[in-house]
Every structure is written in structure tokens, then in C-alpha cells.
Amino acid sequence: MDYFAIFGSPLAHSLSPQIHQAFAEQFGIALRYEKIEASKEQFPKRLRDFHQQGGRGANVTFPLKNEAFKLCEVLSTSAKESEAVNTLFWNEQGLLQGDSTDGEGLVRDLIHNKNIALKGKRILILGLGGAAKSIILALMSLEVEVLVVNRTCQLTPLGSRSCGVRLFNYRNLPKNLPLFDLVINATSASLDGQLPPLDPYWIKSTVAIDLNYDLKRQTPFMRWAQENGAKKAYDGLGMLIEQAALSFELWYQKKPSTQPLFATLLGT
Ligand code: NDP
């Protein structure tokens, strides 16, 4: 039986085991997929132990994506430039290989599941962690205008590919900018039940999407967006499913169907 896992903390509510089991079933693959909680300090040893016990590959989530990036011996462009790895596996040469499917997962979700055309759109991204950088890289090929607002201002190592991206902190984002088409909450503030310092002006008549999700209720960011005039507010469930499908493709070179997962996870 193929052995995979997700590493991170907290993982209690992670849907990844369910999602990957469902993908595996589509192809008749027998899969064992576990949650392995680890702090940054514990991660290297837990990952080594996992591999020694037959682990083939893994997903990595908050707060370990940068640690995974540091451990990988072979990196995709997206992983290298976002300094974050959310999917890893031991390749044919036995080397630990890492990729970041977060950005492409969000783009696929927006375009294919939500029918949002991105070309020419003005997009505001809140946060500049691993997920945000992966998203910026995925958006760069789509002729969009990207503004990023974060507490700390560092675009490196996105380098030249980020040259069209404008970066601000929450205090110096100019007032009265033209309205945004899409606002993406890529901060981890929700994990502590918080919101980043938001300005209602940013959300007026836009589509809002929170990378975070809660199957039972709207996230605080979604509620805030709707209360302040957003046209529509989405959570990160679609991105979660699409980035998982991209991980599965890296492991098996097979493209699972994502549509059935929405009904399964939402219990509809
Ligand atoms: P990182 O730790 O790499 O980055 C976190 C970001 O959030 C940083 O930019 C940080 O700012 C910012 N931040 C944290 N707390 C606050 C706050 N109170 N106010 C303002 N900004 C804050 O995390 P990731 O990029 O990996 O993940 C970000 C979020 O997206 C997480 O909640 C994660 O669960 C979710 N996610 C969801 C996915 C999905 O498939 N739905 C996929 C990937 C991520 P600073 O740099 O200033 O510290």
C-alpha cells in the first residue's frame, strides 16, 4: 500500500487525508495517508522516520512549508521562488523533491470552479507568506495587476518575476486607489481567530476569497467582506481541493477529478 502523509500543526481539522483517499479511489489505488503533527524542530526527524517507514511523499502545511523548502534537494521553480514547499516526494534518484502547488491550485479554482476570468484584473493580496508568494508566481503569467499588503515588506526571492507587483504595508497602502476586482486573504491571521488590519474601501464591490475555510460557517474574513460590500465572498475549500489534485498529479502522473469532492466534503 502506498504511504503518504501531511505534516504541519495544527492538523486536527485537515481534510487532506479524505481528499487524497477519494482521489486514490478514482484510480483503484490503495493508499494510506496520515496526519503527522510536527513543530519546526521536530519536522526533519519526523520526515526521516516517515521515509524509513516507507513514506513515498507528503504534503506540508502551516507552519512547515519553509522548513520543507530548506530540506528538499530538488526544487521546482515555484518552490524555489516562493521559498515554500507544500508537496514533496522522493524521486527516482532517491532525492527529496519539492514543489508548491498552492498558487496554481488557487488559479485553477478561480478559473474553473468559480468562472472568474483573471486576465486584466486588479488583485489585492493580503499577506506575503509561502502561499501568497506561490499565488503571485501563478498570477504572473496571466496579465493581471497585483498589489500586496503585508505587515513586513520583503518581495525577495520572487526576484524579477515580481517586478510588476507593488508591495505596501497596511499603513502606507494609498487611499482612493481604483477599486479592486479580487481581494485574496492569504494571511494566517484566521488561525488565531483574527483579521489583518483591513480597510472597508478595499472590498467595495469586489470578489473576496479567504484561503482559510470552515466547513460549518463563513470565515471571519468572508463575513467582514460581505458586511462591507463585497459582491461575493468565497473560502479556500476549492483551492484546497485543487492544490491537492496537483500534488496527486506530481505523485502519480494522473489527474483526478475534483468536482465530486465538493459534494462529498460539503455533505450535499
Ligand atoms: P505563512 O506563515 O507562510 O504566512 C503567513 C502570512 O500571514 C504572513 O504574510 C504574515 O505576515 C501574515 N499574518 C499572520 N498573522 C497576521 C495578522 N494577525 N495580521 C496580518 N497579517 C498576518 O503561511 P502560508 O502562506 O503558508 O498560509 C497562509 C494562510 O493560508 C494559512 O492560514 C493557511 O492555512 C492558508 N492556506 C490555505 C490553503 C488552501 O488550500 N486553502 C493553502 C495554503 C495556505 P508577516 O509576514 O508580517 O508575519
Short mmCIF file of C-alpha atoms and ligand atoms in Angstrom, two decimals:
data_model
loop_
_atom_site.label_atom_id
_atom_site.label_comp_id
_atom_site.label_asym_id
_atom_site.label_seq_id
_atom_site.Cartn_x
_atom_site.Cartn_y
_atom_site.Cartn_z
CA MET A 1 0.00 0.00 0.00
CA ASP A 2 1.37 3.46 -0.89
CA TYR A 3 2.13 5.57 2.16
CA PHE A 4 1.67 9.37 2.18
CA ALA A 5 1.13 11.96 4.93
CA ILE A 6 0.51 15.60 5.72
CA PHE A 7 2.93 17.35 8.09
CA GLY A 8 2.05 20.54 9.97
CA SER A 9 0.46 21.85 13.14
CA PRO A 10 -2.40 22.06 13.97
CA LEU A 11 -3.79 19.27 11.79
CA ALA A 12 -6.91 18.18 13.65
CA HIS A 13 -9.23 19.66 11.03
CA SER A 14 -7.15 18.85 7.96
CA LEU A 15 -9.24 17.42 5.12
CA SER A 16 -6.21 16.23 3.14
CA PRO A 17 -6.48 12.53 4.15
CA GLN A 18 -10.11 12.44 2.98
CA ILE A 19 -9.31 14.24 -0.26
CA HIS A 20 -6.37 12.02 -1.20
CA GLN A 21 -8.27 8.83 -0.32
CA ALA A 22 -11.03 9.95 -2.66
CA PHE A 23 -8.54 10.71 -5.46
CA ALA A 24 -6.85 7.31 -4.97
CA GLU A 25 -10.20 5.53 -5.16
CA GLN A 26 -10.83 7.11 -8.56
CA PHE A 27 -7.86 5.09 -9.87
CA GLY A 28 -8.20 1.97 -7.70
CA ILE A 29 -5.02 2.85 -5.80
CA ALA A 30 -4.63 1.52 -2.23
CA LEU A 31 -3.41 4.49 -0.21
CA ARG A 32 -2.54 5.08 3.42
CA TYR A 33 -2.49 8.84 4.16
CA GLU A 34 -1.80 10.02 7.71
CA LYS A 35 -1.65 13.28 9.63
CA ILE A 36 1.75 13.77 11.30
CA GLU A 37 1.86 16.73 13.70
CA ALA A 38 5.29 18.32 13.95
CA SER A 39 6.83 21.56 15.13
CA LYS A 40 9.61 23.16 13.08
CA GLU A 41 12.16 21.50 15.36
CA GLN A 42 10.55 18.05 15.13
CA PHE A 43 9.92 18.12 11.40
CA PRO A 44 13.29 16.91 9.96
CA LYS A 45 13.36 13.81 12.18
CA ARG A 46 9.66 13.01 11.71
CA LEU A 47 10.09 13.30 7.93
CA ARG A 48 13.16 10.98 8.01
CA ASP A 49 11.28 8.44 10.17
CA PHE A 50 8.30 8.62 7.80
CA HIS A 51 10.54 7.85 4.81
CA GLN A 52 12.24 4.97 6.64
CA GLN A 53 8.79 3.52 7.34
CA GLY A 54 8.01 3.51 3.61
CA GLY A 55 6.64 7.05 3.10
CA ARG A 56 6.70 7.94 -0.62
CA GLY A 57 5.69 11.57 -0.44
CA ALA A 58 3.88 14.15 1.65
CA ASN A 59 2.00 17.39 1.83
CA VAL A 60 3.31 20.11 4.09
CA THR A 61 1.21 22.82 5.65
CA PHE A 62 1.44 25.66 8.16
CA PRO A 63 3.98 26.32 9.70
CA LEU A 64 6.43 23.96 7.96
CA LYS A 65 6.49 24.98 4.30
CA ASN A 66 9.69 26.99 4.57
CA GLU A 67 11.34 24.21 6.60
CA ALA A 68 10.37 21.75 3.85
CA PHE A 69 11.87 24.11 1.27
CA LYS A 70 15.15 24.05 3.19
CA LEU A 71 15.20 20.24 3.39
CA CYS A 72 14.44 19.50 -0.28
CA GLU A 73 17.35 18.59 -2.57
CA VAL A 74 15.49 19.28 -5.83
CA LEU A 75 13.06 22.20 -6.17
CA SER A 76 10.54 23.33 -8.77
CA THR A 77 10.73 26.96 -9.89
CA SER A 78 7.61 27.75 -7.89
CA ALA A 79 9.06 26.21 -4.70
CA LYS A 80 12.40 27.94 -5.23
CA GLU A 81 10.91 31.37 -5.84
CA SER A 82 8.30 31.18 -3.09
CA GLU A 83 10.76 29.52 -0.65
CA ALA A 84 7.90 27.21 0.27
CA VAL A 85 7.17 23.53 -0.37
CA ASN A 86 3.68 22.09 0.09
CA THR A 87 4.28 18.84 -1.85
CA LEU A 88 7.31 16.61 -1.60
CA PHE A 89 8.37 13.14 -2.67
CA TRP A 90 11.49 11.04 -3.05
CA ASN A 91 12.29 10.96 -6.77
CA GLU A 92 13.76 8.10 -8.86
CA GLN A 93 17.28 9.11 -7.78
CA GLY A 94 16.19 8.93 -4.14
CA LEU A 95 16.42 12.72 -3.76
CA LEU A 96 13.84 14.70 -1.81
CA GLN A 97 11.99 16.81 -4.37
CA GLY A 98 9.71 19.74 -3.50
CA ASP A 99 7.07 21.79 -5.29
CA SER A 100 4.50 24.41 -4.37
CA THR A 101 1.05 23.77 -5.83
CA ASP A 102 -0.76 26.44 -3.77
CA GLY A 103 -0.73 29.22 -6.35
CA GLU A 104 -1.70 27.06 -9.30
CA GLY A 105 -4.38 25.45 -7.12
CA LEU A 106 -5.98 28.81 -6.39
CA VAL A 107 -5.81 29.90 -10.02
CA ARG A 108 -7.45 26.65 -11.17
CA ASP A 109 -10.18 27.07 -8.55
CA LEU A 110 -10.92 30.67 -9.53
CA ILE A 111 -10.99 29.98 -13.27
CA HIS A 112 -12.55 26.51 -13.49
CA ASN A 113 -14.76 26.22 -10.39
CA LYS A 114 -15.78 29.85 -9.87
CA ASN A 115 -15.71 31.01 -13.50
CA ILE A 116 -13.70 34.10 -12.64
CA ALA A 117 -11.75 35.42 -15.63
CA LEU A 118 -8.48 36.82 -14.30
CA LYS A 119 -6.88 38.47 -17.34
CA GLY A 120 -6.59 42.23 -16.91
CA LYS A 121 -7.95 42.18 -13.33
CA ARG A 122 -6.72 44.27 -10.37
CA ILE A 123 -5.93 41.98 -7.48
CA LEU A 124 -5.08 42.81 -3.87
CA ILE A 125 -3.33 40.09 -1.87
CA LEU A 126 -3.25 40.36 1.92
CA GLY A 127 -0.16 38.63 3.35
CA LEU A 128 3.16 37.60 1.87
CA GLY A 129 3.89 34.15 3.26
CA GLY A 130 4.57 30.99 1.29
CA ALA A 131 1.04 30.69 -0.06
CA ALA A 132 0.90 34.34 -1.17
CA LYS A 133 4.24 34.07 -2.99
CA SER A 134 3.13 30.90 -4.75
CA ILE A 135 -0.07 32.72 -5.79
CA ILE A 136 1.86 35.74 -7.07
CA LEU A 137 4.01 33.45 -9.23
CA ALA A 138 0.95 31.67 -10.62
CA LEU A 139 -0.72 35.02 -11.42
CA MET A 140 2.32 36.50 -13.18
CA SER A 141 1.63 34.68 -16.44
CA LEU A 142 -1.97 35.94 -16.55
CA GLU A 143 -1.55 39.66 -17.28
CA VAL A 144 -3.04 40.83 -14.01
CA GLU A 145 -2.19 43.81 -11.83
CA VAL A 146 -1.13 42.68 -8.36
CA LEU A 147 -0.84 44.75 -5.19
CA VAL A 148 0.30 43.10 -1.97
CA VAL A 149 -0.17 44.40 1.54
CA ASN A 150 1.75 42.82 4.41
CA ARG A 151 3.00 43.71 7.89
CA THR A 152 6.59 43.20 6.79
CA CYS A 153 7.77 44.24 3.33
CA GLN A 154 10.06 41.80 1.51
CA LEU A 155 9.41 40.60 -2.03
CA THR A 156 12.64 38.61 -2.31
CA PRO A 157 13.27 35.95 -3.52
CA LEU A 158 10.48 36.40 -6.05
CA GLY A 159 13.06 38.47 -7.91
CA SER A 160 12.50 39.70 -11.43
CA ARG A 161 9.24 37.75 -11.81
CA SER A 162 7.71 40.04 -9.19
CA CYS A 163 8.65 43.25 -10.98
CA GLY A 164 5.03 44.12 -11.80
CA VAL A 165 3.93 43.58 -8.21
CA ARG A 166 3.52 46.57 -5.89
CA LEU A 167 4.12 45.92 -2.20
CA PHE A 168 2.79 48.02 0.70
CA ASN A 169 2.38 47.67 4.41
CA TYR A 170 -1.02 48.17 6.00
CA ARG A 171 -0.28 51.79 6.86
CA ASN A 172 1.09 53.01 3.54
CA LEU A 173 -1.38 51.50 1.06
CA PRO A 174 -2.66 54.66 -0.66
CA LYS A 175 -6.29 55.68 -0.12
CA ASN A 176 -8.65 56.08 -3.06
CA LEU A 177 -7.00 53.60 -5.38
CA PRO A 178 -9.21 52.36 -8.21
CA LEU A 179 -11.44 49.54 -6.96
CA PHE A 180 -10.05 46.02 -6.90
CA ASP A 181 -11.65 43.14 -8.79
CA LEU A 182 -10.45 40.49 -6.37
CA VAL A 183 -9.14 40.59 -2.79
CA ILE A 184 -7.34 37.48 -1.51
CA ASN A 185 -6.81 36.95 2.21
CA ALA A 186 -3.55 34.96 2.25
CA THR A 187 -2.72 35.75 5.87
CA SER A 188 -2.71 33.13 8.59
CA ALA A 189 -4.44 35.57 10.98
CA SER A 190 -7.60 33.41 10.97
CA LEU A 191 -5.70 30.54 12.57
CA ASP A 192 -5.66 32.73 15.73
CA GLY A 193 -9.25 33.90 15.16
CA GLN A 194 -8.02 37.31 13.99
CA LEU A 195 -8.35 39.54 10.97
CA PRO A 196 -5.50 41.53 9.42
CA PRO A 197 -5.93 45.33 9.72
CA LEU A 198 -8.50 45.79 6.98
CA ASP A 199 -9.87 48.87 5.24
CA PRO A 200 -13.52 48.55 4.09
CA TYR A 201 -12.65 50.57 0.97
CA TRP A 202 -10.59 47.66 -0.41
CA ILE A 203 -13.55 45.34 -0.57
CA LYS A 204 -16.20 47.58 -2.11
CA SER A 205 -17.91 45.73 -4.99
CA THR A 206 -15.11 43.16 -5.30
CA VAL A 207 -14.96 39.41 -5.11
CA ALA A 208 -13.26 38.29 -1.88
CA ILE A 209 -11.58 34.97 -1.25
CA ASP A 210 -10.15 33.69 2.00
CA LEU A 211 -7.52 30.94 1.77
CA ASN A 212 -8.88 29.69 5.08
CA TYR A 213 -12.04 27.63 5.30
CA ASP A 214 -14.52 26.29 7.79
CA LEU A 215 -16.99 23.69 6.53
CA LYS A 216 -19.60 24.74 9.08
CA ARG A 217 -19.68 28.51 8.77
CA GLN A 218 -18.30 31.50 6.92
CA THR A 219 -14.81 32.56 7.96
CA PRO A 220 -14.45 35.92 9.79
CA PHE A 221 -12.86 37.40 6.65
CA MET A 222 -15.83 36.29 4.50
CA ARG A 223 -18.25 37.84 6.99
CA TRP A 224 -16.25 41.06 7.09
CA ALA A 225 -16.13 41.19 3.28
CA GLN A 226 -19.89 40.73 2.91
CA GLU A 227 -20.69 43.25 5.64
CA ASN A 228 -18.53 45.79 3.83
CA GLY A 229 -19.98 45.48 0.33
CA ALA A 230 -18.16 42.60 -1.38
CA LYS A 231 -20.07 41.23 -4.37
CA LYS A 232 -19.25 37.69 -3.38
CA ALA A 233 -17.11 36.01 -0.70
CA TYR A 234 -15.56 32.55 -1.01
CA ASP A 235 -13.50 30.37 1.29
CA GLY A 236 -10.37 28.32 0.49
CA LEU A 237 -12.02 24.92 0.12
CA GLY A 238 -11.82 24.95 -3.69
CA MET A 239 -8.15 25.90 -3.55
CA LEU A 240 -7.54 23.13 -1.04
CA ILE A 241 -9.05 20.55 -3.38
CA GLU A 242 -7.25 21.86 -6.47
CA GLN A 243 -3.82 22.13 -4.84
CA ALA A 244 -4.30 18.57 -3.54
CA ALA A 245 -5.15 17.38 -7.07
CA LEU A 246 -1.91 18.95 -8.31
CA SER A 247 0.01 17.14 -5.53
CA PHE A 248 -1.62 13.88 -6.53
CA GLU A 249 -0.61 14.52 -10.15
CA LEU A 250 3.01 15.00 -9.07
CA TRP A 251 2.95 11.70 -7.17
CA TYR A 252 1.06 9.57 -9.70
CA GLN A 253 1.12 11.47 -13.04
CA LYS A 254 -2.66 11.00 -13.03
CA LYS A 255 -5.18 13.87 -12.99
CA PRO A 256 -8.01 13.21 -10.53
CA SER A 257 -11.47 14.65 -10.97
CA THR A 258 -12.04 17.37 -8.35
CA GLN A 259 -15.78 18.00 -8.82
CA PRO A 260 -17.05 15.03 -6.76
CA LEU A 261 -15.02 16.25 -3.78
CA PHE A 262 -17.05 19.43 -3.35
CA ALA A 263 -20.26 17.48 -2.82
CA THR A 264 -18.53 14.91 -0.58
CA LEU A 265 -16.89 17.47 1.70
CA LEU A 266 -19.88 19.79 1.89
CA GLY A 267 -22.19 16.82 2.51
CA THR A 268 -24.51 17.85 -0.32
P1 NDP B 1 2.88 31.79 6.25
O1 NDP B 1 3.18 31.55 7.68
O2 NDP B 1 3.95 31.50 5.25
O3 NDP B 1 2.46 33.32 6.04
C1 NDP B 1 1.53 33.92 6.89
C2 NDP B 1 1.23 35.33 6.42
O4 NDP B 1 0.17 35.85 7.24
C3 NDP B 1 2.40 36.29 6.56
O5 NDP B 1 2.40 37.17 5.45
C4 NDP B 1 2.09 37.05 7.85
O6 NDP B 1 2.59 38.36 7.87
C5 NDP B 1 0.58 37.12 7.77
N1 NDP B 1 -0.09 37.29 9.08
C6 NDP B 1 -0.15 36.40 10.10
N2 NDP B 1 -0.88 36.90 11.12
C7 NDP B 1 -1.28 38.14 10.73
C8 NDP B 1 -2.07 39.15 11.35
N3 NDP B 1 -2.58 38.99 12.57
N4 NDP B 1 -2.29 40.31 10.66
C9 NDP B 1 -1.77 40.47 9.40
N5 NDP B 1 -1.01 39.53 8.77
C10 NDP B 1 -0.78 38.38 9.42
O7 NDP B 1 1.56 30.96 5.92
P2 NDP B 1 1.05 30.44 4.48
O8 NDP B 1 1.33 31.46 3.46
O9 NDP B 1 1.52 29.06 4.25
O10 NDP B 1 -0.54 30.31 4.74
C11 NDP B 1 -1.34 31.46 4.92
C12 NDP B 1 -2.77 31.03 5.23
O11 NDP B 1 -3.35 30.40 4.09
C13 NDP B 1 -2.86 30.00 6.38
O12 NDP B 1 -3.96 30.33 7.20
C14 NDP B 1 -3.09 28.67 5.67
O13 NDP B 1 -3.82 27.76 6.46
C15 NDP B 1 -3.89 29.13 4.43
N6 NDP B 1 -3.67 28.25 3.28
C16 NDP B 1 -4.76 27.64 2.69
C17 NDP B 1 -4.60 26.85 1.57
C18 NDP B 1 -5.78 26.21 0.92
O14 NDP B 1 -5.57 25.29 0.11
N7 NDP B 1 -7.00 26.65 1.18
C19 NDP B 1 -3.26 26.58 1.00
C20 NDP B 1 -2.21 27.31 1.66
C21 NDP B 1 -2.41 28.09 2.76
P3 NDP B 1 4.13 38.70 8.32
O15 NDP B 1 4.98 38.27 7.16
O16 NDP B 1 4.13 40.15 8.50
O17 NDP B 1 4.37 37.91 9.56
#
